PDB file of C-alpha atoms in Angstrom:
ATOM      1  CA  MET G   1      -8.013 -20.364  -1.881  1.00 37.00           C
ATOM      2  CA  SER G   2      -5.127 -21.731  -3.903  1.00 40.00           C
ATOM      3  CA  THR G   3      -2.381 -23.787  -2.542  1.00 44.00           C
ATOM      4  CA  ASN G   4       0.963 -22.050  -1.630  1.00 51.00           C
ATOM      5  CA  PHE G   5       3.273 -21.357  -4.469  1.00 56.00           C
ATOM      6  CA  TYR G   6       6.218 -21.206  -2.101  1.00 63.00           C
ATOM      7  CA  PRO G   7       6.366 -24.365  -0.089  1.00 63.00           C
ATOM      8  CA  GLY G   8       5.885 -23.931   3.591  1.00 73.00           C
ATOM      9  CA  ALA G   9       4.571 -20.302   3.180  1.00 80.00           C
ATOM     10  CA  VAL G  10       1.773 -18.893   5.240  1.00 91.00           C
ATOM     11  CA  THR G  11      -1.232 -18.496   2.979  1.00 92.00           C
ATOM     12  CA  PRO G  12      -3.111 -15.026   3.191  1.00 95.00           C
ATOM     13  CA  THR G  13      -6.245 -15.354   5.122  1.00 95.00           C
ATOM     14  CA  ASP G  14      -9.626 -13.754   4.102  1.00 96.00           C
ATOM     15  CA  ARG G  15      -8.896 -11.126   6.910  1.00 96.00           C
ATOM     16  CA  ASP G  16      -5.497 -10.295   5.388  1.00 97.00           C
ATOM     17  CA  ILE G  17      -7.077  -9.799   1.992  1.00 97.00           C
ATOM     18  CA  PHE G  18     -10.136  -7.706   3.215  1.00 97.00           C
ATOM     19  CA  PHE G  19      -8.043  -5.302   5.356  1.00 97.00           C
ATOM     20  CA  PHE G  20      -5.202  -4.941   2.808  1.00 97.00           C
ATOM     21  CA  ASP G  21      -7.946  -3.957   0.261  1.00 97.00           C
ATOM     22  CA  LEU G  22      -9.762  -1.735   2.715  1.00 97.00           C
ATOM     23  CA  ASN G  23      -6.760   0.100   4.319  1.00 97.00           C
ATOM     24  CA  GLY G  24      -3.854  -0.630   1.977  1.00 96.00           C
ATOM     25  CA  PHE G  25      -1.748  -2.294   4.541  1.00 97.00           C
ATOM     26  CA  ILE G  26      -1.642  -5.125   7.045  1.00 97.00           C
ATOM     27  CA  VAL G  27       0.692  -5.820  10.058  1.00 97.00           C
ATOM     28  CA  ILE G  28       2.213  -9.286  10.705  1.00 97.00           C
ATOM     29  CA  ARG G  29       3.035  -9.665  14.284  1.00 97.00           C
ATOM     30  CA  GLY G  30       6.281 -11.776  15.040  1.00 97.00           C
ATOM     31  CA  ALA G  31       7.029 -12.366  11.353  1.00 97.00           C
ATOM     32  CA  LEU G  32      10.607 -12.833  12.431  1.00 98.00           C
ATOM     33  CA  ASN G  33      11.644 -14.578  15.613  1.00 97.00           C
ATOM     34  CA  ARG G  34      14.232 -13.260  18.184  1.00 97.00           C
ATOM     35  CA  THR G  35      17.128 -15.262  16.588  1.00 98.00           C
ATOM     36  CA  GLU G  36      16.314 -13.793  13.180  1.00 98.00           C
ATOM     37  CA  VAL G  37      15.972 -10.302  14.578  1.00 98.00           C
ATOM     38  CA  ALA G  38      19.364 -10.610  16.486  1.00 98.00           C
ATOM     39  CA  ASP G  39      21.100 -12.015  13.245  1.00 98.00           C
ATOM     40  CA  CYS G  40      19.895  -9.034  11.238  1.00 98.00           C
ATOM     41  CA  ASN G  41      20.915  -6.583  14.033  1.00 98.00           C
ATOM     42  CA  ARG G  42      24.460  -8.002  13.996  1.00 98.00           C
ATOM     43  CA  VAL G  43      24.763  -7.314  10.389  1.00 98.00           C
ATOM     44  CA  ILE G  44      23.429  -3.694  10.717  1.00 98.00           C
ATOM     45  CA  ASP G  45      26.006  -3.297  13.704  1.00 98.00           C
ATOM     46  CA  SER G  46      28.694  -4.177  11.365  1.00 98.00           C
ATOM     47  CA  LEU G  47      27.696  -1.710   8.779  1.00 98.00           C
ATOM     48  CA  GLN G  48      26.334   1.371  10.633  1.00 97.00           C
ATOM     49  CA  HIS G  49      29.755   3.086  10.253  1.00 97.00           C
ATOM     50  CA  LEU G  50      29.178   3.705   6.513  1.00 97.00           C
ATOM     51  CA  LYS G  51      28.607   7.245   5.288  1.00 95.00           C
ATOM     52  CA  THR G  52      26.617   8.277   2.382  1.00 95.00           C
ATOM     53  CA  GLY G  53      28.509   7.017  -0.736  1.00 96.00           C
ATOM     54  CA  ASP G  54      30.547   4.568   1.033  1.00 98.00           C
ATOM     55  CA  TRP G  55      30.622   0.937  -0.106  1.00 97.00           C
ATOM     56  CA  GLU G  56      31.160  -2.353   1.870  1.00 97.00           C
ATOM     57  CA  GLY G  57      31.411  -4.972  -0.834  1.00 97.00           C
ATOM     58  CA  TYR G  58      28.094  -4.504  -2.732  1.00 97.00           C
ATOM     59  CA  ILE G  59      26.200  -2.671   0.063  1.00 98.00           C
ATOM     60  CA  HIS G  60      26.130   1.037  -0.427  1.00 98.00           C
ATOM     61  CA  GLY G  61      25.633   3.802   2.116  1.00 97.00           C
ATOM     62  CA  HIS G  62      22.857   6.031   0.841  1.00 95.00           C
ATOM     63  CA  ASP G  63      20.383   8.691   1.987  1.00 91.00           C
ATOM     64  CA  TYR G  64      17.351   9.903  -0.082  1.00 82.00           C
ATOM     65  CA  ASP G  65      17.390  13.538   1.068  1.00 72.00           C
ATOM     66  CA  GLY G  66      20.147  13.904   3.802  1.00 73.00           C
ATOM     67  CA  LYS G  67      17.603  14.009   6.617  1.00 82.00           C
ATOM     68  CA  ALA G  68      15.917  10.532   6.386  1.00 86.00           C
ATOM     69  CA  GLY G  69      18.682   8.364   8.008  1.00 91.00           C
ATOM     70  CA  LEU G  70      21.305   6.076   6.675  1.00 96.00           C
ATOM     71  CA  ASN G  71      20.077   3.583   4.100  1.00 97.00           C
ATOM     72  CA  LEU G  72      22.200   0.378   3.542  1.00 98.00           C
ATOM     73  CA  GLN G  73      21.070  -0.366   0.021  1.00 98.00           C
ATOM     74  CA  GLN G  74      21.335  -3.879  -1.329  1.00 98.00           C
ATOM     75  CA  ILE G  75      21.206  -5.200   2.156  1.00 98.00           C
ATOM     76  CA  TYR G  76      20.619  -8.815   0.968  1.00 98.00           C
ATOM     77  CA  GLU G  77      24.223  -8.857  -0.046  1.00 98.00           C
ATOM     78  CA  GLY G  78      24.774  -8.799   3.856  1.00 97.00           C
ATOM     79  CA  GLY G  79      24.537 -12.653   4.189  1.00 97.00           C
ATOM     80  CA  GLU G  80      22.160 -15.275   5.126  1.00 97.00           C
ATOM     81  CA  ALA G  81      20.348 -13.115   7.753  1.00 98.00           C
ATOM     82  CA  PHE G  82      18.922 -10.766   5.047  1.00 98.00           C
ATOM     83  CA  GLU G  83      18.919 -13.476   2.279  1.00 98.00           C
ATOM     84  CA  ARG G  84      16.300 -15.309   4.134  1.00 97.00           C
ATOM     85  CA  LEU G  85      13.987 -12.328   3.942  1.00 98.00           C
ATOM     86  CA  ILE G  86      13.880 -12.464   0.080  1.00 98.00           C
ATOM     87  CA  ASP G  87      11.254 -15.217   0.419  1.00 96.00           C
ATOM     88  CA  HIS G  88      10.452 -15.418   4.270  1.00 97.00           C
ATOM     89  CA  PRO G  89       7.587 -17.852   4.691  1.00 96.00           C
ATOM     90  CA  ASN G  90       5.720 -15.553   7.050  1.00 97.00           C
ATOM     91  CA  TYR G  91       4.947 -13.022   4.378  1.00 97.00           C
ATOM     92  CA  ILE G  92       6.080 -14.050   0.841  1.00 96.00           C
ATOM     93  CA  GLU G  93       2.812 -15.682  -0.046  1.00 95.00           C
ATOM     94  CA  ARG G  94       0.954 -12.646   1.023  1.00 96.00           C
ATOM     95  CA  VAL G  95       3.215 -10.508  -1.087  1.00 96.00           C
ATOM     96  CA  ARG G  96       2.692 -12.688  -4.056  1.00 95.00           C
ATOM     97  CA  THR G  97      -1.057 -12.561  -3.605  1.00 95.00           C
ATOM     98  CA  PHE G  98      -1.161  -8.728  -3.347  1.00 96.00           C
ATOM     99  CA  VAL G  99       1.263  -8.066  -6.351  1.00 94.00           C
ATOM    100  CA  GLY G 100      -0.880 -10.568  -8.305  1.00 90.00           C
ATOM    101  CA  GLY G 101       1.744 -12.713  -9.746  1.00 70.00           C
ATOM    102  CA  ASP G 102       1.375 -16.495  -9.784  1.00 57.00           C
ATOM    103  CA  GLY G 103       4.866 -17.610 -10.741  1.00 49.00           C
ATOM    104  CA  THR G 104       4.227 -18.161 -14.521  1.00 43.00           C
ATOM    105  CA  PHE G 105       5.161 -15.849 -17.316  1.00 44.00           C
ATOM    106  CA  ASP G 106       1.602 -14.597 -18.336  1.00 47.00           C
ATOM    107  CA  TYR G 107       0.860 -11.572 -20.122  1.00 44.00           C
ATOM    108  CA  CYS G 108       0.528  -9.428 -16.996  1.00 47.00           C
ATOM    109  CA  HIS G 109       2.640 -10.731 -14.130  1.00 48.00           C
ATOM    110  CA  GLY G 110       5.362 -13.383 -13.817  1.00 59.00           C
ATOM    111  CA  PRO G 111       7.533 -14.189 -10.842  1.00 75.00           C
ATOM    112  CA  LEU G 112       8.154 -11.567  -8.095  1.00 92.00           C
ATOM    113  CA  PHE G 113      11.012  -9.267  -8.389  1.00 95.00           C
ATOM    114  CA  ILE G 114      12.671  -7.097  -5.704  1.00 96.00           C
ATOM    115  CA  ASP G 115      13.554  -3.688  -7.266  1.00 95.00           C
ATOM    116  CA  GLU G 116      14.976  -2.225  -4.056  1.00 96.00           C
ATOM    117  CA  CYS G 117      16.028  -3.644  -0.690  1.00 97.00           C
ATOM    118  CA  MET G 118      17.704  -1.701   2.085  1.00 98.00           C
ATOM    119  CA  ALA G 119      18.053  -1.485   5.924  1.00 98.00           C
ATOM    120  CA  ASN G 120      17.556   2.065   7.387  1.00 97.00           C
ATOM    121  CA  ILE G 121      18.915   3.566  10.548  1.00 97.00           C
ATOM    122  CA  ARG G 122      17.091   6.677  11.818  1.00 95.00           C
ATOM    123  CA  THR G 123      18.285   8.805  14.785  1.00 95.00           C
ATOM    124  CA  PRO G 124      16.827  11.792  16.697  1.00 95.00           C
ATOM    125  CA  GLY G 125      15.618  14.654  14.388  1.00 90.00           C
ATOM    126  CA  GLN G 126      15.312  12.489  11.307  1.00 90.00           C
ATOM    127  CA  ALA G 127      12.144  11.674   9.488  1.00 88.00           C
ATOM    128  CA  ILE G 128      10.789  11.198   5.888  1.00 86.00           C
ATOM    129  CA  PRO G 129       7.965  13.348   4.613  1.00 80.00           C
ATOM    130  CA  MET G 130       4.650  12.452   3.213  1.00 79.00           C
ATOM    131  CA  HIS G 131       4.676  10.982  -0.249  1.00 79.00           C
ATOM    132  CA  SER G 132       2.764   8.784  -2.608  1.00 77.00           C
ATOM    133  CA  GLY G 133      -0.974   8.331  -2.584  1.00 75.00           C
ATOM    134  CA  MET G 134      -3.164   7.005  -5.430  1.00 72.00           C
ATOM    135  CA  ALA G 135      -3.860  10.481  -6.761  1.00 70.00           C
ATOM    136  CA  GLY G 136      -1.174  11.146  -9.303  1.00 67.00           C
ATOM    137  CA  CYS G 137       0.923   7.922  -8.511  1.00 70.00           C
ATOM    138  CA  GLY G 138       2.929   6.271 -11.284  1.00 73.00           C
ATOM    139  CA  LYS G 139       2.340   2.908 -13.001  1.00 74.00           C
ATOM    140  CA  ARG G 140       5.063   1.398 -10.870  1.00 79.00           C
ATOM    141  CA  THR G 141       3.090   1.983  -7.637  1.00 83.00           C
ATOM    142  CA  GLN G 142      -0.540   1.736  -8.669  1.00 87.00           C
ATOM    143  CA  TYR G 143      -3.290  -0.278  -6.868  1.00 92.00           C
ATOM    144  CA  ALA G 144      -6.003  -2.089  -8.633  1.00 90.00           C
ATOM    145  CA  VAL G 145      -8.185  -5.124  -7.981  1.00 93.00           C
ATOM    146  CA  ARG G 146     -10.015  -6.834 -10.991  1.00 91.00           C
ATOM    147  CA  ASP G 147     -12.164  -9.910 -10.927  1.00 89.00           C
ATOM    148  CA  ARG G 148     -11.199 -10.356  -7.259  1.00 90.00           C
ATOM    149  CA  LYS G 149      -7.505 -10.451  -8.127  1.00 92.00           C
ATOM    150  CA  PHE G 150      -4.951  -7.896  -6.874  1.00 94.00           C
ATOM    151  CA  HIS G 151      -2.910  -5.983  -9.303  1.00 91.00           C
ATOM    152  CA  CYS G 152      -0.447  -3.979  -7.312  1.00 92.00           C
ATOM    153  CA  GLY G 153       2.669  -2.415  -8.992  1.00 90.00           C
ATOM    154  CA  GLN G 154       4.708  -2.470  -5.816  1.00 94.00           C
ATOM    155  CA  VAL G 155       4.265  -3.964  -2.381  1.00 97.00           C
ATOM    156  CA  ASN G 156       6.564  -3.040   0.334  1.00 97.00           C
ATOM    157  CA  VAL G 157       7.633  -5.198   3.413  1.00 98.00           C
ATOM    158  CA  ILE G 158       9.004  -3.172   6.309  1.00 98.00           C
ATOM    159  CA  ILE G 159      10.403  -5.302   9.196  1.00 98.00           C
ATOM    160  CA  ALA G 160      11.379  -3.552  12.615  1.00 98.00           C
ATOM    161  CA  TYR G 161      14.635  -4.647  14.254  1.00 98.00           C
ATOM    162  CA  THR G 162      13.934  -2.262  17.272  1.00 98.00           C
ATOM    163  CA  ASP G 163      10.724  -1.664  19.082  1.00 98.00           C
ATOM    164  CA  ILE G 164       8.988   1.264  17.333  1.00 98.00           C
ATOM    165  CA  GLY G 165       6.390   3.234  19.487  1.00 97.00           C
ATOM    166  CA  ALA G 166       5.583   6.798  20.280  1.00 96.00           C
ATOM    167  CA  GLY G 167       8.455   9.124  19.673  1.00 95.00           C
ATOM    168  CA  ASP G 168      10.477   6.502  17.811  1.00 97.00           C
ATOM    169  CA  GLY G 169       9.898   7.916  14.259  1.00 94.00           C
ATOM    170  CA  ALA G 170       7.330   5.181  13.391  1.00 96.00           C
ATOM    171  CA  THR G 171       6.141   4.774   9.727  1.00 96.00           C
ATOM    172  CA  MET G 172       2.864   6.742   9.210  1.00 95.00           C
ATOM    173  CA  VAL G 173       0.140   5.993   6.789  1.00 96.00           C
ATOM    174  CA  VAL G 174      -3.179   7.441   5.703  1.00 94.00           C
ATOM    175  CA  PRO G 175      -5.473   4.425   5.539  1.00 96.00           C
ATOM    176  CA  GLY G 176      -7.492   4.124   2.370  1.00 94.00           C
ATOM    177  CA  SER G 177      -5.447   6.705   0.452  1.00 92.00           C
ATOM    178  CA  HIS G 178      -4.225   4.056  -2.047  1.00 93.00           C
ATOM    179  CA  LYS G 179      -7.699   4.396  -3.540  1.00 91.00           C
ATOM    180  CA  SER G 180      -8.231   8.090  -3.251  1.00 89.00           C
ATOM    181  CA  HIS G 181      -8.753   9.994  -6.469  1.00 85.00           C
ATOM    182  CA  PHE G 182      -8.003  13.422  -4.973  1.00 84.00           C
ATOM    183  CA  GLU G 183      -4.809  14.675  -3.292  1.00 84.00           C
ATOM    184  CA  HIS G 184      -4.681  15.022   0.484  1.00 83.00           C
ATOM    185  CA  PRO G 185      -5.512  18.543   1.577  1.00 80.00           C
ATOM    186  CA  ASP G 186      -2.224  18.632   3.560  1.00 78.00           C
ATOM    187  CA  VAL G 187      -0.060  17.607   0.620  1.00 72.00           C
ATOM    188  CA  ALA G 188       0.966  21.162  -0.325  1.00 65.00           C
ATOM    189  CA  SER G 189       2.406  21.875   3.116  1.00 67.00           C
ATOM    190  CA  LYS G 190       3.692  18.373   4.266  1.00 63.00           C
ATOM    191  CA  SER G 191       4.989  16.735   1.057  1.00 59.00           C
ATOM    192  CA  LYS G 192       7.737  19.313   0.265  1.00 55.00           C
ATOM    193  CA  GLY G 193       9.902  18.618   3.219  1.00 54.00           C
ATOM    194  CA  TRP G 194      12.559  16.565   1.339  1.00 55.00           C
ATOM    195  CA  GLY G 195      15.830  17.602   2.735  1.00 55.00           C
ATOM    196  CA  ASN G 196      14.248  19.320   5.639  1.00 57.00           C
ATOM    197  CA  SER G 197      13.608  16.236   7.886  1.00 53.00           C
ATOM    198  CA  ASP G 198       9.893  17.050   7.611  1.00 82.00           C
ATOM    199  CA  SER G 199       7.556  14.528   8.986  1.00 86.00           C
ATOM    200  CA  MET G 200       3.934  13.422   8.682  1.00 83.00           C
ATOM    201  CA  ASP G 201       3.179  14.635  12.094  1.00 85.00           C
ATOM    202  CA  GLY G 202      -0.063  16.659  12.094  1.00 87.00           C
ATOM    203  CA  VAL G 203      -1.325  15.164   8.878  1.00 86.00           C
ATOM    204  CA  GLU G 204      -5.029  14.722   9.098  1.00 88.00           C
ATOM    205  CA  GLN G 205      -6.192  11.071   9.547  1.00 92.00           C
ATOM    206  CA  ALA G 206      -2.478   9.871   9.311  1.00 92.00           C
ATOM    207  CA  VAL G 207      -1.693   7.159  11.877  1.00 95.00           C
ATOM    208  CA  GLU G 208       1.442   5.775  13.371  1.00 96.00           C
ATOM    209  CA  VAL G 209       2.052   2.105  12.748  1.00 97.00           C
ATOM    210  CA  HIS G 210       3.806   0.958  15.940  1.00 98.00           C
ATOM    211  CA  LEU G 211       5.921  -2.299  15.682  1.00 98.00           C
ATOM    212  CA  GLN G 212       7.681  -4.580  17.957  1.00 98.00           C
ATOM    213  CA  ALA G 213      11.014  -5.939  16.816  1.00 98.00           C
ATOM    214  CA  GLY G 214      10.295  -8.721  14.347  1.00 98.00           C
ATOM    215  CA  ASP G 215       6.956  -7.298  13.250  1.00 98.00           C
ATOM    216  CA  ALA G 216       6.297  -6.790   9.539  1.00 98.00           C
ATOM    217  CA  LEU G 217       4.330  -4.028   7.853  1.00 98.00           C
ATOM    218  CA  LEU G 218       3.001  -4.880   4.325  1.00 98.00           C
ATOM    219  CA  PHE G 219       1.581  -1.997   2.343  1.00 97.00           C
ATOM    220  CA  VAL G 220       1.061  -1.042  -1.305  1.00 96.00           C
ATOM    221  CA  ASP G 221       3.231   1.830  -2.321  1.00 94.00           C
ATOM    222  CA  ALA G 222       0.180   3.723  -3.739  1.00 93.00           C
ATOM    223  CA  LEU G 223      -0.734   4.228   0.005  1.00 94.00           C
ATOM    224  CA  MET G 224       0.236   7.692   1.342  1.00 91.00           C
ATOM    225  CA  HIS G 225       3.092   7.172   3.780  1.00 89.00           C
ATOM    226  CA  GLY G 226       6.041   8.741   5.391  1.00 90.00           C
ATOM    227  CA  SER G 227       7.064   8.767   8.999  1.00 93.00           C
ATOM    228  CA  ALA G 228       6.793  10.563  12.341  1.00 93.00           C
ATOM    229  CA  ALA G 229       9.850  12.479  13.542  1.00 91.00           C
ATOM    230  CA  ARG G 230      12.137  10.480  15.834  1.00 94.00           C
ATOM    231  CA  VAL G 231      12.458  12.475  19.101  1.00 94.00           C
ATOM    232  CA  ASN G 232      13.582   9.637  21.491  1.00 97.00           C
ATOM    233  CA  PRO G 233      17.261   8.698  21.812  1.00 97.00           C
ATOM    234  CA  GLY G 234      18.785   5.794  20.112  1.00 97.00           C
ATOM    235  CA  GLN G 235      18.017   4.249  16.698  1.00 97.00           C
ATOM    236  CA  ARG G 236      15.056   3.160  14.757  1.00 98.00           C
ATOM    237  CA  ARG G 237      16.154   0.148  12.678  1.00 98.00           C
ATOM    238  CA  ILE G 238      14.043  -1.379   9.793  1.00 98.00           C
ATOM    239  CA  SER G 239      14.561  -3.032   6.537  1.00 98.00           C
ATOM    240  CA  ILE G 240      12.379  -2.548   3.423  1.00 98.00           C
ATOM    241  CA  TYR G 241      12.087  -4.927   0.508  1.00 98.00           C
ATOM    242  CA  ARG G 242      10.000  -3.701  -2.521  1.00 97.00           C
ATOM    243  CA  TYR G 243       8.299  -6.304  -4.557  1.00 96.00           C
ATOM    244  CA  GLY G 244       6.742  -6.135  -7.882  1.00 94.00           C
ATOM    245  CA  PRO G 245       6.099  -8.065 -11.040  1.00 90.00           C
ATOM    246  CA  SER G 246       9.080  -9.555 -12.857  1.00 87.00           C
ATOM    247  CA  TRP G 247       9.012  -6.969 -15.638  1.00 83.00           C
ATOM    248  CA  GLY G 248      10.031  -4.148 -13.384  1.00 85.00           C
ATOM    249  CA  ASN G 249      13.588  -2.827 -13.201  1.00 86.00           C
ATOM    250  CA  PHE G 250      16.065  -1.859 -10.423  1.00 89.00           C
ATOM    251  CA  ARG G 251      14.842   1.307  -8.871  1.00 86.00           C
ATOM    252  CA  ASN G 252      18.352   2.753  -8.319  1.00 89.00           C
ATOM    253  CA  GLY G 253      20.490   0.992 -10.815  1.00 87.00           C
ATOM    254  CA  TYR G 254      22.145  -1.502  -8.301  1.00 93.00           C
ATOM    255  CA  ARG G 255      22.710  -5.023  -9.537  1.00 94.00           C
ATOM    256  CA  PRO G 256      23.042  -8.199  -7.258  1.00 96.00           C
ATOM    257  CA  SER G 257      26.757  -9.440  -7.220  1.00 97.00           C
ATOM    258  CA  PRO G 258      27.795 -12.688  -8.986  1.00 96.00           C
ATOM    259  CA  GLU G 259      28.576 -14.075  -5.708  1.00 97.00           C
ATOM    260  CA  LEU G 260      25.056 -13.555  -4.267  1.00 98.00           C
ATOM    261  CA  LEU G 261      23.495 -15.041  -7.293  1.00 97.00           C
ATOM    262  CA  ALA G 262      25.801 -18.061  -7.135  1.00 97.00           C
ATOM    263  CA  ARG G 263      24.879 -18.913  -3.473  1.00 96.00           C
ATOM    264  CA  LEU G 264      21.122 -18.199  -3.582  1.00 97.00           C
ATOM    265  CA  SER G 265      18.680 -21.073  -3.795  1.00 96.00           C
ATOM    266  CA  PRO G 266      16.877 -21.240  -7.268  1.00 93.00           C
ATOM    267  CA  GLU G 267      13.733 -19.766  -5.646  1.00 93.00           C
ATOM    268  CA  ARG G 268      15.490 -16.745  -4.140  1.00 95.00           C
ATOM    269  CA  ARG G 269      17.551 -16.163  -7.228  1.00 95.00           C
ATOM    270  CA  LYS G 270      14.454 -16.000  -9.250  1.00 93.00           C
ATOM    271  CA  ILE G 271      13.018 -13.181  -7.257  1.00 95.00           C
ATOM    272  CA  VAL G 272      16.466 -11.264  -7.104  1.00 96.00           C
ATOM    273  CA  GLN G 273      16.928 -11.702 -10.937  1.00 93.00           C
ATOM    274  CA  PRO G 274      13.879 -13.174 -12.557  1.00 90.00           C
ATOM    275  CA  MET G 275      15.435 -13.480 -15.974  1.00 85.00           C
ATOM    276  CA  ASP G 276      19.094 -14.228 -16.734  1.00 83.00           C
ATOM    277  CA  PRO G 277      20.632 -11.882 -19.298  1.00 82.00           C
ATOM    278  CA  VAL G 278      20.524 -13.328 -22.920  1.00 84.00           C
ATOM    279  CA  LEU G 279      23.790 -12.554 -24.629  1.00 81.00           C
ATOM    280  CA  PRO G 280      25.426 -13.658 -27.708  1.00 87.00           C
ATOM    281  CA  PRO G 281      28.127 -16.512 -27.470  1.00 83.00           C
ATOM    282  CA  VAL G 282      31.605 -15.123 -26.685  1.00 72.00           C
ATOM    283  CA  HIS G 283      34.359 -16.736 -28.820  1.00 55.00           C
ATOM    284  CA  ALA G 284      37.963 -16.663 -27.599  1.00 50.00           C
ATOM    285  CA  ALA G 285      40.254 -14.745 -29.871  1.00 48.00           C
ATOM    286  CA  VAL G 286      42.209 -16.826 -32.336  1.00 43.00           C
TER     287      VAL G 286
END
């Protein structure tokens, strides 16, 4: 197995590789420590007042369908607590391996790139419906392995900031669906719930992924996924960073702030903006 591209990062094990290929996801227990979880929760505390369409600096209040909870888009603009998640050593090497990039500008990959990052707050009655799956997926989210090397268009990292168990609106997945050539039999009835707070509850062979605060769920976006409905009081808090090859583009049109780019380490900046704009020289007016 190759040495780490990111110094100090945890190298994926043979077990990580086998079960990611088999199921389309792995769980990393204790990816963040208690201090890191508390730091992130303090940032979320300070931003949970945002409504859809509101801005706090470069962080945008957003909701995909009005029923999936508040998204705090561009959450890496929230300071060091979320900046460190850009290349956290407990998962970044696994992400790099599953995307397939090696940090060089070859014909296929190149450095990693985050095309979307957000925190999500979900409350009782909210959920997100079943979506994705290899059957009919786009190039951006596809899954492939060639010559024992992963080629994943998008690998997602979900981190829990609250314990997420039964009734808490856990992420749900259909293991192995990232390699299915046929649509799930329940897709017609369970994937058209956008805007209706529909959930994946009752989908055949779908499983809830229960997490403790600080755990990370890594999955390829081709995996069929969604969530259970939250029925317990309180909030479900997560963040999700979506990684792909450097040739991708920002999913929702957001751009990192100049202030963020200026304060990031070279390694983190390369993931947030793999290539600086190439522009003609600007001459002062005479």
